[in-house]
Amino acid sequence: MTTQYDADVVVIGSGALGSNAAYELAKQGRSVILLEAGSRIPRWKILENFRTSSRKANFNDPYPNEPWAHTSYDPEYLENTGSFNFRPGMLKLVGGTTWHWAAACWRYLPNDMKLNTLYGVGRDWPIEYDTLEPYYQQAEEALGVAGNGEEDQSGQGGKAWPPRSQPYPLPPDATTYMNQQLVKRLAPEGYHYIHEPNGRVTRPYDGRPACCGNNNCMPVCPIGAMYSGDMHATHAENAGAKLVTEATAYKLEKGAGNKIVAVHYRKADGTDARLTARYFVVAAHGLETPKLLLISDVANSSDQVGRNLMDHTGIGLLMIGDEPLWPGRGAVQQGGIFNWRDGDFRKQHSAVKHSMSNAVPNRTITERLLKQGVIGPELDERIRHDAARWIDVGTVFEMLPNPSNRVTPSTKKDALGIPMLRVNYDVDDYVKAGKEIAKKDYARFAKIFNAEVIEDESGWQNRDHIMGTVIMGSDPKTSVVNGDCRTHDHENLFLATTGVIPASGVINPTLTGVALSIRIADTINKEI
Amino acid sequence: MSNPPVTQAVGGDALPENPARRRVLISAGLVAAAGALLPWARMAYAESPAQASPAQLDAFLRLGQRLTGREHLPPDISARLFAALAQGDRTFGANVSRLIQAMDAAGISDMHRFKGSSVDTNPEMKALAVSIVSGWYLGYTGTPVGLAVKDDTQFITYTGALMFEPTRDVTAIPTYARAGTDYWAAAPASIATD
């Protein structure tokens, strides 16, 4: 007798990772149901919400915060018990949090994936770079990545690295005047300024217009030149997937042979439904995915679900340089300094990445001047002077997995009666040692640009790169998923989230997450 | 760019030639309606200042023009700013009148005369002047709180925020474009004099 299923595959979460997995599966003729906790909001509404927001520095503000689908800035939804207010800007709506990212699309280095073997700290990936490389290429094509394939992205000024089987799908955007000037002054001092590969198309691509520098990648690209996950949610639907919105998964049901047989979800109106499938892919981001596993009591024989939480916790430097550079022309960021991306120093301290913001700085500058009481003709003069010379450096550090940095279900429940999130997060000595290195760089930057330093002790900052919470490894006793992102405990349950990443490096993890998700779809396709 | 003292404006008969003034036919009800028309429903129009007379709003508009050194500012935005700043502060209208009188008395017909004046050195008057300038420049009132869902900020204007004016020839107001793809590679036209 043949078992009947509601779908071949149920994908939970319609962000960039879930939607790419759903699309790849639907394209191969698989029946796919895509569940999304939030609503579907058209771009124009988000754009108008932004333009009429009184809090434009708050990237979650233009997005819905519903009692049944909170944003992460709601303190009720995400409570902290550690020393640091871990509060990434996560969204719940079709397309997920790639609605507001700056679309940095780096690949990990081969060495990033062998951290423990090479440097004796943290963990190795259970797969090698070569295994992931073809999927990186596919992910770059899906997201429309524009990049410079000629540079040594390891930041050592060597040959083109990491290795690529094919060129970037799109040529890089032209180097901004600011970055041309930055390179002129940083290169003689030994700093390697590297172009950032990014998901902003440089010519029309997949129905998207070329980026023309509207300078609002966060919190919303007004024209859709920048990639966001809703694009592949739509592609998945067009390929035959069924998208169900306002549907929050709250239970994965176990059955015979330790397989997952069903997912239970609750609609915003409180009604419940149960879906059966051959395979389940949880793509509910790095905090919600482990929470769903924990409240379902699945995939946790290792006791590692929710542990090893890593962000690229960072610091910042603000200064006013000695020449007009004019940040704000083009996209909000274009590159960074990668000298501390890889090397033997990783035995002692974290890797470090610095990037210079290219966001229009007028609001930050004007707020500062008004706080100083500057009004009258001087105000206009100073806004122009400072805006031309504003240098905003964002620094990130490589984190190591630590089991006590963790997310667990909260005792508080949302409007649907589903537990919300509790996080415990502290910054360790490996990162603190990296900070000392970064501060030395800050002093050198200030000297190179003869700068007035506005802020060089920012305190730890969120970077919204959630990793480690459903950690990948070869040993089922110490990890949650294997190198295929398949849970060790349940052969038909896969996790499509940057939460699988076991060694964080210093690069934005979304492209890697999409590559892993496409690889999940490939694995499931072969097995069905 | 100097504006005349506006003490007379409170009487409602100054500057009849000012075309902006003809648009200031704002009753308390219209202020509320302006709030209601905002797409962002957070504007607390129900609490808008019922006590604001057309003459007060007119005076507040011209005070804003004087403080910001602009000959013309949109009356609707001015009324919205008045409503936001007056919310929860019954003394706001009277304080505005005091600031106008103090500036007149100090002979501050334009802001070149502000620095070091008796208004500049009066903490209360200076704070009020900064809060009005702040609303015009930033396009919001209140204090934003990061990584949160609530604070006391109110939206006033976006594209009308004066903080963008000094750089209009070089950068865009975010979300808007100023030229095509890759325009940013060339140096700004003003670079030699910046």
XYZ file of C-alpha atoms in Angstrom:
722
model
C 0.000 0.000 0.000
C 1.327 3.414 -0.947
C 1.485 6.133 1.681
C -0.154 9.392 0.671
C 1.528 12.649 1.565
C 0.406 16.264 1.452
C 3.665 17.112 -0.336
C 7.004 15.650 -1.259
C 8.703 18.327 0.793
C 7.529 20.892 3.329
C 9.875 23.851 3.708
C 9.400 25.912 6.883
C 10.440 29.516 6.302
C 10.336 31.605 3.119
C 13.547 33.592 3.536
C 16.416 33.447 1.085
C 17.462 29.977 2.239
C 14.057 28.291 2.414
C 12.844 29.902 -0.800
C 15.918 28.831 -2.755
C 15.538 25.249 -1.499
C 11.819 25.334 -2.359
C 12.503 26.718 -5.816
C 15.172 24.128 -6.653
C 12.843 21.315 -5.549
C 9.764 22.673 -7.346
C 11.810 23.218 -10.504
C 12.595 19.488 -10.508
C 8.878 18.683 -10.356
C 8.664 17.970 -6.634
C 5.503 19.010 -4.848
C 6.497 21.604 -2.303
C 4.624 23.471 0.408
C 6.390 26.555 1.760
C 5.238 27.769 5.182
C 5.795 31.354 6.287
C 4.989 32.695 9.777
C 4.605 36.278 8.532
C 2.611 37.996 5.823
C 3.381 38.964 2.267
C 4.048 42.683 1.968
C 4.731 44.377 -1.377
C 7.927 46.393 -1.742
C 6.136 49.699 -2.258
C 4.428 49.473 1.112
C 7.688 48.771 2.900
C 9.257 51.689 1.046
C 6.456 54.055 2.089
C 6.672 52.752 5.663
C 10.359 53.660 5.621
C 9.883 57.101 4.148
C 7.278 57.987 6.755
C 9.119 56.376 9.680
C 10.408 58.609 12.470
C 13.131 56.048 13.242
C 15.107 55.584 10.071
C 18.111 54.071 11.828
C 15.863 51.232 13.003
C 15.960 48.689 10.190
C 13.039 46.655 11.540
C 10.735 49.652 11.782
C 9.213 49.564 8.269
C 8.284 45.904 8.715
C 5.303 44.351 10.461
C 5.569 43.441 14.138
C 2.535 41.253 14.819
C 1.540 39.527 18.046
C 1.801 36.280 16.092
C 4.933 37.222 14.099
C 7.237 39.515 16.011
C 10.332 41.299 14.868
C 13.406 40.649 16.953
C 13.451 44.194 18.349
C 10.422 43.371 20.481
C 11.850 42.762 23.978
C 8.991 40.421 24.809
C 9.815 38.237 21.840
C 13.553 37.999 22.495
C 14.762 38.223 26.095
C 18.427 38.179 27.071
C 20.057 36.672 30.149
C 23.753 37.156 29.235
C 26.107 40.107 29.472
C 25.332 41.278 25.942
C 22.025 42.393 24.431
C 22.010 39.905 21.568
C 19.440 41.411 19.242
C 19.867 40.736 15.549
C 17.464 42.518 13.203
C 15.335 39.548 12.197
C 12.056 39.840 10.289
C 9.051 37.611 9.778
C 7.469 38.082 6.368
C 7.713 36.447 2.948
C 11.355 36.852 1.968
C 12.658 37.042 5.547
C 15.517 39.183 6.729
C 17.216 39.618 3.345
C 14.723 42.460 2.910
C 17.271 44.432 4.894
C 20.831 43.334 4.403
C 23.559 44.961 2.410
C 23.776 41.841 0.212
C 27.421 41.028 0.925
C 28.057 37.717 -0.825
C 31.442 36.404 0.269
C 32.547 32.802 0.046
C 34.376 31.188 2.932
C 38.054 30.400 2.367
C 39.226 26.778 2.288
C 41.166 27.562 5.495
C 38.053 28.929 7.242
C 36.600 25.428 6.965
C 39.651 23.785 8.590
C 40.006 26.125 11.543
C 40.734 23.481 14.164
C 43.140 21.451 12.025
C 45.164 24.508 11.009
C 44.998 26.689 14.119
C 43.908 24.412 16.958
C 40.843 26.451 17.923
C 37.102 26.029 17.375
C 35.779 23.385 15.026
C 36.339 22.200 11.468
C 33.585 21.938 8.922
C 32.834 18.285 8.070
C 32.983 19.178 4.365
C 35.691 20.899 2.351
C 35.547 24.003 0.214
C 35.755 21.946 -2.986
C 32.518 20.164 -2.078
C 30.728 23.465 -1.657
C 32.267 25.304 -4.628
C 29.737 24.283 -7.318
C 26.904 25.271 -4.989
C 28.515 28.615 -4.287
C 28.414 29.206 -8.033
C 24.742 28.233 -8.213
C 23.940 30.464 -5.261
C 25.754 33.392 -6.867
C 23.728 32.886 -10.028
C 20.478 32.711 -8.032
C 21.255 35.936 -6.162
C 22.810 37.750 -9.137
C 26.156 38.374 -7.481
C 28.390 41.100 -8.892
C 32.022 40.598 -7.970
C 35.665 41.004 -8.816
C 37.113 37.522 -9.327
C 40.673 38.835 -9.723
C 41.306 39.781 -6.100
C 42.794 37.847 -3.221
C 39.756 37.941 -0.944
C 41.831 36.421 1.850
C 43.327 39.908 2.141
C 46.983 38.936 1.767
C 47.584 40.673 -1.553
C 48.246 37.363 -3.316
C 46.639 35.557 -6.222
C 42.892 35.422 -6.845
C 41.366 33.530 -3.906
C 39.329 31.523 -2.996
C 39.322 29.370 -6.126
C 36.396 29.697 -8.521
C 35.248 27.288 -11.236
C 33.540 30.109 -13.159
C 33.524 33.901 -13.180
C 31.074 35.922 -11.113
C 27.678 36.085 -12.840
C 27.929 39.888 -13.053
C 30.798 42.375 -13.251
C 31.471 44.498 -10.162
C 30.021 47.962 -9.710
C 32.435 50.793 -10.478
C 34.687 51.731 -7.583
C 33.315 54.779 -5.790
C 35.358 57.949 -5.708
C 35.608 57.472 -1.941
C 37.091 54.019 -2.268
C 39.529 55.155 -4.952
C 40.817 57.720 -2.481
C 40.813 55.270 0.425
C 42.917 52.803 -1.555
C 45.424 55.537 -2.462
C 46.077 56.199 1.196
C 45.655 52.719 2.689
C 47.659 50.685 0.158
C 51.045 52.329 0.901
C 50.432 51.473 4.576
C 50.027 47.794 3.711
C 46.240 47.574 3.945
C 44.491 45.524 1.288
C 41.153 47.072 0.434
C 39.010 44.399 -1.240
C 35.868 44.873 -3.327
C 32.868 43.239 -1.709
C 31.011 40.784 -3.953
C 27.333 41.623 -3.541
C 23.806 40.732 -4.548
C 23.055 44.066 -6.230
C 22.869 43.534 -9.943
C 24.978 45.764 -12.170
C 22.808 45.227 -15.210
C 19.212 44.002 -15.638
C 19.064 40.437 -14.330
C 16.235 38.059 -13.435
C 13.638 40.830 -13.720
C 15.650 43.210 -11.551
C 16.959 46.639 -12.623
C 20.615 47.607 -12.258
C 21.541 49.304 -8.994
C 21.696 53.067 -9.473
C 22.829 54.033 -5.994
C 19.597 54.814 -4.140
C 21.730 54.202 -1.048
C 19.078 52.429 0.993
C 20.069 48.721 0.933
C 19.094 48.715 4.584
C 16.265 48.772 5.443
C 14.789 48.364 1.950
C 16.039 48.592 -1.620
C 13.409 50.784 -3.282
C 13.863 49.297 -6.761
C 14.629 45.617 -6.149
C 18.116 45.775 -7.624
C 19.349 44.190 -4.424
C 18.459 40.569 -3.866
C 15.822 39.671 -1.290
C 14.380 36.258 -0.487
C 10.870 37.111 -1.672
C 12.228 36.891 -5.224
C 12.770 33.148 -4.883
C 9.561 32.681 -2.893
C 7.849 33.986 -6.045
C 10.057 31.850 -8.290
C 9.143 28.806 -6.191
C 5.438 29.591 -6.544
C 5.805 30.033 -10.296
C 7.511 26.647 -10.411
C 4.513 25.092 -8.667
C 5.248 25.381 -4.954
C 2.381 26.315 -2.659
C 3.134 29.190 -0.302
C 1.096 29.381 2.915
C 1.513 32.658 4.811
C 0.695 33.541 8.411
C 1.355 29.903 9.268
C 3.717 29.304 12.197
C 5.147 25.805 12.555
C 5.068 24.750 16.209
C 5.620 20.995 16.166
C 7.566 18.451 14.170
C 5.919 15.063 14.709
C 8.067 11.943 14.975
C 6.956 8.579 13.602
C 8.232 5.111 12.769
C 11.961 4.704 12.167
C 12.623 8.045 13.851
C 11.411 9.828 10.750
C 9.551 13.105 10.868
C 6.031 12.390 9.620
C 4.302 15.750 9.923
C 4.567 19.409 10.784
C 1.853 21.157 12.755
C 1.276 24.835 12.160
C -1.032 27.503 13.526
C -2.562 30.264 11.464
C -2.763 33.840 12.655
C -6.462 33.271 13.420
C -5.566 30.436 15.793
C -6.629 27.511 13.605
C -4.319 24.503 13.410
C -3.287 22.295 10.522
C -1.080 19.248 10.039
C 0.923 18.486 6.900
C 2.623 15.225 6.027
C 5.578 14.939 3.659
C 8.462 12.708 2.663
C 11.004 15.328 3.654
C 11.060 18.381 5.863
C 13.378 21.348 5.564
C 13.425 23.804 8.470
C 14.599 27.203 7.255
C 13.263 29.398 10.043
C 16.528 31.283 10.729
C 19.217 30.653 13.278
C 17.130 31.324 16.376
C 13.683 30.009 15.415
C 15.015 26.795 13.849
C 16.610 25.476 17.068
C 13.583 26.678 19.040
C 11.241 24.637 16.847
C 13.459 21.558 17.309
C 13.568 22.058 21.073
C 9.809 22.534 21.546
C 9.246 19.505 19.291
C 11.848 17.444 21.145
C 13.582 16.379 17.930
C 17.133 16.242 16.572
C 18.709 16.895 19.952
C 20.384 13.641 21.005
C 23.655 15.615 21.095
C 22.221 18.281 23.427
C 23.750 20.819 21.028
C 20.516 22.259 19.607
C 20.407 25.980 20.415
C 23.996 26.014 21.697
C 27.179 27.450 20.160
C 25.388 30.642 19.122
C 27.773 32.910 17.221
C 27.414 36.366 15.716
C 30.256 38.358 14.229
C 29.993 40.605 17.260
C 31.689 43.855 16.349
C 32.812 47.345 17.232
C 32.857 50.622 15.309
C 34.988 53.675 14.590
C 33.694 57.087 13.538
C 36.014 59.859 12.427
C 36.221 62.968 10.273
C 39.098 62.762 7.820
C 41.164 65.471 6.180
C 39.870 65.298 2.606
C 36.445 65.204 0.971
C 35.677 61.533 0.225
C 31.918 61.888 -0.088
C 30.443 58.672 1.224
C 26.850 58.185 0.120
C 27.379 57.906 -3.616
C 26.421 54.364 -4.693
C 25.311 51.450 -2.513
C 25.685 51.555 1.268
C 28.876 49.509 1.304
C 31.417 48.399 -1.252
C 34.380 46.767 0.412
C 36.674 46.313 3.318
C 40.080 45.588 4.753
C 40.882 41.919 5.083
C 44.482 41.827 6.278
C 43.370 39.928 9.385
C 41.130 37.473 7.560
C 43.445 34.465 7.700
C 46.829 33.539 9.137
C 48.665 31.840 11.957
C 47.485 34.575 14.326
C 44.154 32.749 14.478
C 45.809 30.474 17.040
C 45.838 33.470 19.385
C 43.038 35.805 18.397
C 40.000 36.091 16.199
C 40.149 37.088 12.567
C 39.099 40.715 11.965
C 37.322 42.488 9.119
C 36.961 46.258 8.771
C 34.539 47.768 6.302
C 33.856 51.390 5.472
C 30.243 52.463 5.289
C 29.091 54.258 2.178
C 25.716 55.271 3.590
C 24.616 58.908 3.290
C 25.713 60.152 6.740
C 23.604 63.316 7.024
C 21.292 62.084 9.771
C 24.072 60.868 12.069
C 26.068 64.038 11.485
C 23.132 66.385 12.001
C 22.001 64.606 15.161
C 25.515 65.020 16.538
C 25.780 68.698 15.632
C 22.377 69.506 17.110
C 23.336 67.719 20.318
C 26.295 70.083 20.444
C 23.877 72.982 20.023
C 25.127 73.960 16.568
C 22.432 75.975 14.785
C 22.394 78.926 12.421
C 24.551 79.263 9.299
C 27.239 77.111 10.892
C 24.884 74.130 10.871
C 24.613 73.963 7.076
C 28.340 74.536 6.685
C 29.244 71.828 9.161
C 26.786 69.311 7.677
C 28.426 69.686 4.287
C 31.963 69.707 5.670
C 31.478 66.663 7.864
C 29.377 64.711 5.342
C 32.150 65.017 2.786
C 34.777 63.716 5.239
C 32.818 61.192 7.316
C 34.574 57.853 7.793
C 32.453 55.141 9.411
C 34.307 51.878 9.996
C 32.411 48.751 11.005
C 34.535 45.943 12.397
C 33.572 42.301 12.912
C 35.273 39.488 14.779
C 35.394 35.778 14.245
C 33.584 33.949 17.034
C 34.263 30.448 18.324
C 31.471 28.043 19.217
C 30.779 28.036 22.951
C 28.020 25.752 24.281
C 26.894 28.265 26.906
C 26.070 30.859 24.238
C 22.639 29.553 23.457
C 19.021 30.129 22.509
C 16.231 28.319 24.338
C 12.438 28.586 24.307
C 11.243 31.321 26.610
C 8.607 30.806 29.270
C 6.794 33.717 27.590
C 4.431 32.825 24.768
C 3.269 34.737 21.701
C -0.365 35.363 20.743
C -0.556 31.856 19.301
C 0.570 30.303 22.582
C 3.976 29.364 21.139
C 7.071 29.966 23.289
C 9.195 32.962 22.290
C 13.010 33.223 22.516
C 15.532 33.477 25.338
C 19.205 34.074 24.560
C 22.315 33.890 26.715
C 25.352 35.393 24.993
C 28.767 36.515 26.159
C 31.854 37.590 24.246
C 34.914 35.423 24.912
C 38.652 36.117 25.254
C 39.395 35.050 21.674
C 37.282 37.967 20.450
C 38.588 40.330 23.124
C 42.138 39.590 21.919
C 40.995 40.373 18.371
C 39.589 43.678 19.578
C 43.047 44.757 20.759
C 44.349 44.219 17.224
C 41.415 46.165 15.764
C 42.046 49.084 18.116
C 45.653 49.273 16.900
C 44.308 49.479 13.363
C 41.918 52.221 14.449
C 44.831 54.296 15.730
C 46.630 53.824 12.422
C 43.535 54.732 10.387
C 43.157 57.946 12.380
C 46.775 58.802 11.626
C 46.577 57.909 7.927
C 43.571 60.197 7.430
C 44.722 62.903 9.895
C 41.331 62.377 11.395
C 39.349 63.790 14.258
C 38.133 60.672 16.076
C 34.459 60.924 16.987
C 34.027 57.447 18.507
C 36.467 54.583 18.929
C 34.971 52.850 21.996
C 31.570 51.852 20.686
C 31.064 48.793 22.887
C 30.115 45.435 21.395
C 27.640 45.667 18.541
C 25.245 43.206 16.914
C 26.082 42.154 13.395
C 23.029 39.975 12.771
C 24.951 36.945 11.451
C 23.438 34.045 13.374
C 25.533 30.864 13.283
C 26.244 27.697 15.239
C 22.837 27.022 16.819
C 22.251 23.737 14.955
C 25.920 23.066 14.452
C 27.275 20.918 11.649
C 29.768 18.124 12.310
C 30.691 14.550 11.495
C 30.107 13.233 15.024
C 26.435 12.798 16.053
C 27.470 13.051 19.690
C 28.712 16.639 19.317
C 26.735 18.082 16.412
C 23.165 18.423 15.142
C 23.510 18.015 11.365
C 26.015 16.300 9.104
C 27.851 17.857 6.185
C 24.699 17.581 4.065
C 22.686 19.606 6.617
C 20.753 16.436 7.421
C 19.974 15.953 11.109
C 21.903 13.068 12.590
C 18.749 11.887 14.378
C 16.151 12.014 11.586
C 17.092 11.034 8.048
C 14.290 13.022 6.387
C 14.840 16.264 8.327
C 17.204 18.900 6.909
C 18.068 22.308 8.319
C 18.543 25.218 5.898
C 19.963 27.937 8.088
C 23.246 29.683 8.735
C 22.797 28.097 12.182
C 24.581 25.012 10.794
C 27.844 26.930 10.311
C 30.488 25.545 12.719
C 33.340 28.005 12.032
C 32.255 31.575 11.550
C 35.200 33.305 9.836
C 34.494 36.997 9.369
C 32.254 37.009 6.316
C 28.526 37.546 6.051
C 27.129 33.995 5.993
C 23.999 34.302 3.815
C 25.578 33.251 0.505
C 26.979 30.149 2.199
C 23.537 29.449 3.649
C 21.960 29.675 0.194
C 24.661 27.396 -1.264
C 24.010 24.829 1.473
C 20.247 25.120 0.869
C 20.603 24.473 -2.854
C 22.764 21.492 -1.932
C 20.000 20.226 0.412
C 17.538 20.422 -2.488
C 20.001 18.496 -4.646
C 20.343 15.751 -2.018
C 16.578 15.416 -1.531
C 15.976 15.425 -5.284
C 18.313 12.489 -5.713
C 16.637 10.505 -2.948
C 12.952 11.029 -3.767
C 17.986 85.964 3.789
C 16.973 87.915 6.845
C 13.420 87.839 8.053
C 11.823 90.789 9.798
C 10.943 90.513 13.451
C 7.663 88.735 13.756
C 6.169 90.102 16.944
C 3.452 91.693 14.847
C 2.611 88.408 13.264
C 0.973 87.248 16.443
C -1.578 89.939 15.732
C -2.201 88.244 12.428
C -1.606 91.146 10.059
C 2.088 91.043 9.245
C 3.546 90.216 5.846
C 0.350 90.202 3.802
C 2.537 89.838 0.715
C 3.874 86.469 1.853
C 2.190 83.862 -0.382
C 2.965 81.146 2.129
C 0.825 82.938 4.646
C -2.270 82.666 2.506
C -2.011 78.912 2.819
C -1.918 79.068 6.595
C -5.647 78.795 6.968
C -5.187 76.210 9.588
C -7.754 75.705 12.260
C -7.217 73.197 15.017
C -9.447 70.854 13.048
C -7.259 71.070 9.987
C -4.173 70.309 12.002
C -5.878 67.154 13.148
C -6.886 66.331 9.588
C -3.316 66.779 8.378
C -2.267 64.240 10.954
C -4.975 61.834 9.941
C -3.871 61.968 6.323
C -0.387 60.756 7.130
C 0.134 57.244 5.889
C 1.930 56.420 9.098
C -0.801 56.163 11.650
C 1.460 56.812 14.621
C 0.932 60.562 14.347
C -1.020 61.326 17.457
C -3.397 63.694 15.738
C -6.007 63.231 18.419
C -3.649 65.061 20.770
C -2.826 67.886 18.389
C -2.889 71.299 19.954
C -6.467 72.465 19.953
C -5.186 75.657 21.506
C -3.083 76.609 18.451
C -4.631 79.578 16.729
C -3.937 80.436 13.075
C -1.925 83.392 14.327
C 0.197 81.165 16.556
C 0.848 78.741 13.719
C 1.721 81.622 11.452
C 4.168 82.974 13.993
C 5.644 79.501 14.489
C 6.167 79.119 10.745
C 8.053 82.392 10.564
C 10.054 81.546 13.664
C 11.090 78.306 11.916
C 12.103 80.307 8.854
C 14.176 82.639 10.957
C 15.843 79.863 13.001
C 16.722 77.831 9.920
C 17.616 80.766 7.692
C 15.058 79.708 5.055
C 12.869 82.281 3.338
C 10.157 79.730 2.665
C 9.144 76.642 4.562
C 5.998 74.564 3.975
C 3.197 75.633 6.360
C 1.782 72.117 6.554
C 5.066 70.729 7.841
C 5.365 73.626 10.250
C 1.912 72.882 11.658
C 2.815 69.216 12.018
C 6.005 70.148 13.858
C 4.086 72.472 16.170
C 1.614 69.688 16.951
C 4.399 67.183 17.679
C 6.382 69.525 19.911
C 3.287 70.749 21.743
C 2.066 67.263 22.458
C 2.053 66.737 26.201
C 3.392 70.253 26.789
C 0.664 72.792 27.475
C 3.231 75.555 27.868
C 4.707 75.071 24.395
C 2.686 77.802 22.657
C 3.543 80.338 25.365
C 7.211 79.317 25.266
C 7.294 79.836 21.512
C 5.918 83.356 22.004
C 8.606 84.005 24.622
C 11.317 82.804 22.252
C 10.029 85.078 19.501
C 9.986 88.017 21.877
C 13.464 87.200 23.165
C 14.863 86.988 19.639
C 13.213 90.252 18.692
C 14.496 91.906 21.828
C 18.011 90.647 21.098
C 17.795 91.953 17.546
C 18.272 88.531 15.996
C 16.710 89.300 12.645
C 18.788 86.522 11.141
C 20.839 83.715 12.581
C 24.195 85.335 11.905
C 23.352 87.356 15.001
C 22.424 84.389 17.150
C 25.782 83.117 18.352
C 26.696 84.630 21.719
C 23.353 86.469 21.945
C 21.223 86.570 25.080
C 19.028 83.854 23.554
C 22.019 81.632 22.821
C 23.229 81.923 26.401
C 19.804 81.317 27.929
C 19.674 77.507 28.349
C 15.902 77.303 28.244
C 15.547 79.477 25.136
C 18.491 77.787 23.432
C 17.020 74.313 24.064
C 13.686 75.378 22.579
C 15.408 76.877 19.538
C 17.432 73.688 19.034
C 14.342 71.496 19.343
C 12.557 73.493 16.626
C 15.628 73.484 14.360
C 16.020 69.782 15.083
C 12.508 69.007 13.867
C 13.102 70.939 10.658
C 16.514 69.428 9.968
C 15.969 65.820 11.029
C 12.332 65.484 10.025
C 11.315 63.887 13.298
C 10.852 64.882 16.925
C 11.736 62.962 20.059
C 14.606 60.647 20.868
C 15.047 57.442 18.854
C 15.793 54.298 20.855
C 17.861 51.701 19.012
C 16.980 47.995 18.750
C 13.477 48.681 20.078
C 9.898 48.756 18.815
C 8.788 51.850 20.691
C 10.067 55.329 21.485
C 8.686 58.870 21.679
C 9.639 59.926 18.133
C 7.139 61.426 15.707
C 7.451 61.729 11.956
C 7.455 65.271 10.539
C 8.892 65.039 7.019
C 11.382 63.022 5.000
C 12.272 64.757 1.754
C 11.585 68.071 3.461
C 14.214 67.427 6.148
C 16.650 70.325 5.844
C 19.678 68.154 6.699
C 19.752 67.019 3.078
C 19.913 70.500 1.558
C 23.616 71.252 2.130
C 24.626 68.118 0.177
C 21.893 68.022 -2.451
C 24.357 68.578 -5.308
C 26.500 65.553 -4.344
C 24.514 62.802 -2.603
C 20.959 61.522 -2.822
C 18.223 61.475 -0.235
C 18.282 57.708 0.463
C 15.711 55.726 -1.562
C 15.955 58.298 -4.369
C 18.426 58.154 -7.232
C 20.487 61.046 -8.499
C 22.077 59.511 -11.606
C 22.573 56.175 -13.350
C 24.575 53.066 -12.512
C 28.239 53.737 -11.725
C 27.884 57.550 -11.604
C 29.758 57.270 -8.315
C 33.097 56.502 -9.954
C 33.648 60.126 -10.981
C 34.668 62.744 -8.445
C 31.847 65.095 -7.426
C 31.860 68.285 -9.523
C 32.466 70.329 -6.394
C 35.497 68.363 -5.199
C 38.052 71.113 -5.811
C 36.214 73.517 -3.529
C 35.000 71.028 -0.925
